[in-house]
């Protein structure tokens, strides 16, 4: 995979509508410049381990993904010293307790339930973008 | 006639008849005179007096004879002397006879049997003292009466007819009367009644000798009843009964169901258990017999036997007849066919095993079903909300980015799409919350409900700007509950109260408690629109709404969640309301802090 410029946000999301809504919300807040979208867990892992040394500032990870699901992706990221410090935010429809617990056990940095209401959803995406891209100070990789 | 004068001096006593007999009657005839016919004299006195009188008479007669002698000739004198000697001899014999009669009379008087003598009509002429003892009638009262005063009416006229037929025919009658004492009490007496013949061989009296046999009759009756009871008990027993000696020799048997017999009676009577039965069964029976010989009885021995009716199971109880240690001791062995029970027990064990297996299978199936259900709600959680988000999101984008180009009706339709998507989102969220409630473990601990209520009010206050709401929180005692779930209860009830008081100028909400049947009942009361109690049963059902969505928004799941939480606590929830007059919801999470 060719990487032309550094990626700020890696969005791992298989639902094209959710992708579009997320991008729309990010664009509205001028946060869409360096974003990469992948559609499943395999693509996500390929991208992450293919861009070592130039990792995204935050990964927005859905739980339910084709091929390799979100928790497995999370586990791979957090168990590898090279990727462990990349912030991962679960952005998912599930507010099942076990998903929350399992995500934190695996070392997720944040867990956000996508609201049905687009207003709330857009606000959540805005805050995530602002926080991780502007406020957060990650270690130099 | 001179002897007649002597009789007069003796006062008309029977002795007159005795003296008369010296001259004219045979001894036999005199003895035949019945002394008891002389009514009004006590017999012993009579006889005692009679002896004295006889001696007096004798002396008087002697003297008179010697006076006469002076005037009589010698030949006449000799005759008289001879006569006198004869008289003296006769009198001596009479005195002896009278003593004998007195002795017999005393025996009769003292006898422990009742003796009566009647005339030919049956009227009592004599009764001995025991008559009074046995009948209660004083002798003086009985005299002249007929013995029928003792009749109880328990015996047939024929019974009495046979008695009379016998004695009037000169025969002795024996029988048992059921008679009645003077005080009315019944008694049994065994009687011998016989005629007494006069000198001419004619019946002149009847005599009865009667013995009270009430106790014997009662004892016999008791014995008969005991026997009948035993007989009936044995008839009611379905069991085999054997009588055996201490060596296990069969002496007798009783078999209500002969098909249960291992062998025909002629092949086992007189032989021992060991000779008749297979070794294993015989061993068990002989052991039981040995125990019974030591302790008097033994129960509960069980053995199996191949009988003509198939393999049977039998339970044996043995008890000694009398002294179990006696060398000739006998034992009753009761053999109960428990084949049915043994089979039933086996069947029960088999069914139990089967049931356990089925429970294991069902549990596994339930586990699978539960997993499927979890997968389903997981899927609902993930997959149903995404399309809704798309519907809501793109409608909103349309409105925001292209709103000015859209006619107002199109804008309205987009709003409707958004509203419905959001409503469905809430429904899904509530349903998921409800389903989670069944799976989440309950963590009870002491909770201060007032603290929870304050938190809830603070959280809910955000949506209530511009409203006049008066809230009263009473003293709420602590209870044992899952704090998160109890908080959810207050959230749902108080937000309902806020929702249904929207139309009131001033909403009044009271959160309080009251004692009820030994525990504390909390309540949330409002002055809102209330509801019709006819629909109270629908209140806590999922998706049940008593108000239209236009009036009051909601998913119809909130109270179902409240009820589920209270039930999981083992408590109870109910409501009282009136249309337009507000509503009160009561609930009691079981296990108040005081109880623990």
PDB file of C-alpha atoms in Angstrom, chain A residues 29-119:
ATOM      1  CA  UNK A  29     -15.066  20.360  11.732  1.00  0.00           C
ATOM      2  CA  UNK A  30     -12.139  20.503   9.303  1.00  0.00           C
ATOM      3  CA  UNK A  31     -10.593  17.341  10.640  1.00  0.00           C
ATOM      4  CA  UNK A  32     -10.711  15.299   7.436  1.00  0.00           C
ATOM      5  CA  UNK A  33      -7.338  16.129   5.876  1.00  0.00           C
ATOM      6  CA  UNK A  34      -5.283  13.126   6.845  1.00  0.00           C
ATOM      7  CA  UNK A  35      -7.719  10.302   7.204  1.00  0.00           C
ATOM      8  CA  UNK A  36      -7.465   6.741   5.995  1.00  0.00           C
ATOM      9  CA  UNK A  37     -10.477   4.424   5.839  1.00  0.00           C
ATOM     10  CA  UNK A  38     -10.205   0.633   5.836  1.00  0.00           C
ATOM     11  CA  UNK A  39     -13.157  -1.795   5.606  1.00  0.00           C
ATOM     12  CA  UNK A  40     -12.115  -4.804   7.628  1.00  0.00           C
ATOM     13  CA  UNK A  41      -9.738  -6.096  10.275  1.00  0.00           C
ATOM     14  CA  UNK A  42      -7.243  -7.559   7.815  1.00  0.00           C
ATOM     15  CA  UNK A  43      -6.919  -4.279   5.933  1.00  0.00           C
ATOM     16  CA  UNK A  44      -6.582  -2.492   9.252  1.00  0.00           C
ATOM     17  CA  UNK A  45      -3.711  -4.707  10.436  1.00  0.00           C
ATOM     18  CA  UNK A  46      -2.006  -4.486   7.012  1.00  0.00           C
ATOM     19  CA  UNK A  47      -2.145  -0.709   7.171  1.00  0.00           C
ATOM     20  CA  UNK A  48      -0.984  -0.458  10.783  1.00  0.00           C
ATOM     21  CA  UNK A  49       1.936  -2.859  10.404  1.00  0.00           C
ATOM     22  CA  UNK A  50       2.744  -1.427   6.975  1.00  0.00           C
ATOM     23  CA  UNK A  51       3.119   2.103   8.274  1.00  0.00           C
ATOM     24  CA  UNK A  52       5.320   1.449  11.282  1.00  0.00           C
ATOM     25  CA  UNK A  53       7.313   4.546  12.131  1.00  0.00           C
ATOM     26  CA  UNK A  54       4.585   6.633  10.575  1.00  0.00           C
ATOM     27  CA  UNK A  55       1.608   5.507  12.638  1.00  0.00           C
ATOM     28  CA  UNK A  56      -1.728   7.369  12.769  1.00  0.00           C
ATOM     29  CA  UNK A  57      -2.382   9.708  15.683  1.00  0.00           C
ATOM     30  CA  UNK A  58      -5.524   7.775  16.533  1.00  0.00           C
ATOM     31  CA  UNK A  59      -7.307   4.674  15.324  1.00  0.00           C
ATOM     32  CA  UNK A  60     -11.145   4.720  15.329  1.00  0.00           C
ATOM     33  CA  UNK A  61     -12.045   1.057  15.475  1.00  0.00           C
ATOM     34  CA  UNK A  62     -15.432  -0.580  15.008  1.00  0.00           C
ATOM     35  CA  UNK A  63     -16.065  -3.778  16.911  1.00  0.00           C
ATOM     36  CA  UNK A  64     -17.904  -5.843  14.337  1.00  0.00           C
ATOM     37  CA  UNK A  65     -15.765  -6.230  11.316  1.00  0.00           C
ATOM     38  CA  UNK A  66     -15.502  -8.820   8.542  1.00  0.00           C
ATOM     39  CA  UNK A  67     -12.640 -11.364   8.637  1.00  0.00           C
ATOM     40  CA  UNK A  68     -10.844 -10.161  11.770  1.00  0.00           C
ATOM     41  CA  UNK A  69     -13.053  -8.380  14.271  1.00  0.00           C
ATOM     42  CA  UNK A  70     -12.303  -5.211  16.174  1.00  0.00           C
ATOM     43  CA  UNK A  71     -11.274  -6.896  19.422  1.00  0.00           C
ATOM     44  CA  UNK A  72      -8.746  -9.061  17.579  1.00  0.00           C
ATOM     45  CA  UNK A  73      -7.345  -6.023  15.825  1.00  0.00           C
ATOM     46  CA  UNK A  74      -7.131  -4.241  19.168  1.00  0.00           C
ATOM     47  CA  UNK A  75      -5.403  -7.204  20.723  1.00  0.00           C
ATOM     48  CA  UNK A  76      -2.802  -7.322  17.933  1.00  0.00           C
ATOM     49  CA  UNK A  77      -2.087  -3.597  18.234  1.00  0.00           C
ATOM     50  CA  UNK A  78      -1.826  -3.594  22.018  1.00  0.00           C
ATOM     51  CA  UNK A  79       0.272  -6.764  22.258  1.00  0.00           C
ATOM     52  CA  UNK A  80       2.929  -5.530  19.866  1.00  0.00           C
ATOM     53  CA  UNK A  81       5.503  -3.122  21.411  1.00  0.00           C
ATOM     54  CA  UNK A  82       5.803  -1.311  18.086  1.00  0.00           C
ATOM     55  CA  UNK A  83       2.116  -0.409  17.961  1.00  0.00           C
ATOM     56  CA  UNK A  84       1.138  -0.540  21.626  1.00  0.00           C
ATOM     57  CA  UNK A  85       1.286   3.231  22.134  1.00  0.00           C
ATOM     58  CA  UNK A  86      -0.989   4.105  19.191  1.00  0.00           C
ATOM     59  CA  UNK A  87      -4.214   5.472  20.747  1.00  0.00           C
ATOM     60  CA  UNK A  88      -7.173   3.259  19.856  1.00  0.00           C
ATOM     61  CA  UNK A  89     -10.747   4.511  20.288  1.00  0.00           C
ATOM     62  CA  UNK A  90     -13.539   2.015  20.007  1.00  0.00           C
ATOM     63  CA  UNK A  91     -16.315   3.647  18.026  1.00  0.00           C
ATOM     64  CA  UNK A  92     -19.125   1.156  18.018  1.00  0.00           C
ATOM     65  CA  UNK A  93     -22.851   0.606  18.198  1.00  0.00           C
ATOM     66  CA  UNK A  94     -22.461  -1.843  21.035  1.00  0.00           C
ATOM     67  CA  UNK A  95     -22.915  -0.864  24.610  1.00  0.00           C
ATOM     68  CA  UNK A  96     -22.774  -4.453  25.694  1.00  0.00           C
ATOM     69  CA  UNK A  97     -20.981  -4.614  29.020  1.00  0.00           C
ATOM     70  CA  UNK A  98     -18.780  -7.517  27.940  1.00  0.00           C
ATOM     71  CA  UNK A  99     -17.527  -5.579  24.902  1.00  0.00           C
ATOM     72  CA  UNK A 100     -16.625  -2.628  27.086  1.00  0.00           C
ATOM     73  CA  UNK A 101     -14.888  -4.828  29.642  1.00  0.00           C
ATOM     74  CA  UNK A 102     -13.025  -6.857  27.042  1.00  0.00           C
ATOM     75  CA  UNK A 103     -11.893  -3.727  25.187  1.00  0.00           C
ATOM     76  CA  UNK A 104     -10.456  -2.180  28.323  1.00  0.00           C
ATOM     77  CA  UNK A 105      -8.837  -5.472  29.303  1.00  0.00           C
ATOM     78  CA  UNK A 106      -7.048  -5.420  25.969  1.00  0.00           C
ATOM     79  CA  UNK A 107      -5.881  -1.851  26.561  1.00  0.00           C
ATOM     80  CA  UNK A 108      -8.246   0.364  24.591  1.00  0.00           C
ATOM     81  CA  UNK A 109      -7.738   4.088  25.162  1.00  0.00           C
ATOM     82  CA  UNK A 110     -11.352   5.066  24.901  1.00  0.00           C
ATOM     83  CA  UNK A 111     -14.739   3.467  24.259  1.00  0.00           C
ATOM     84  CA  UNK A 112     -17.452   5.496  22.517  1.00  0.00           C
ATOM     85  CA  UNK A 113     -20.969   4.260  21.740  1.00  0.00           C
ATOM     86  CA  UNK A 114     -22.209   5.725  18.464  1.00  0.00           C
ATOM     87  CA  UNK A 115     -25.502   7.485  19.139  1.00  0.00           C
ATOM     88  CA  UNK A 116     -28.386   6.973  16.719  1.00  0.00           C
ATOM     89  CA  UNK A 117     -29.050  10.717  16.769  1.00  0.00           C
ATOM     90  CA  UNK A 118     -26.788  12.264  14.166  1.00  0.00           C
ATOM     91  CA  UNK A 119     -26.434  15.486  16.096  1.00  0.00           C
TER      92      UNK A 119
END
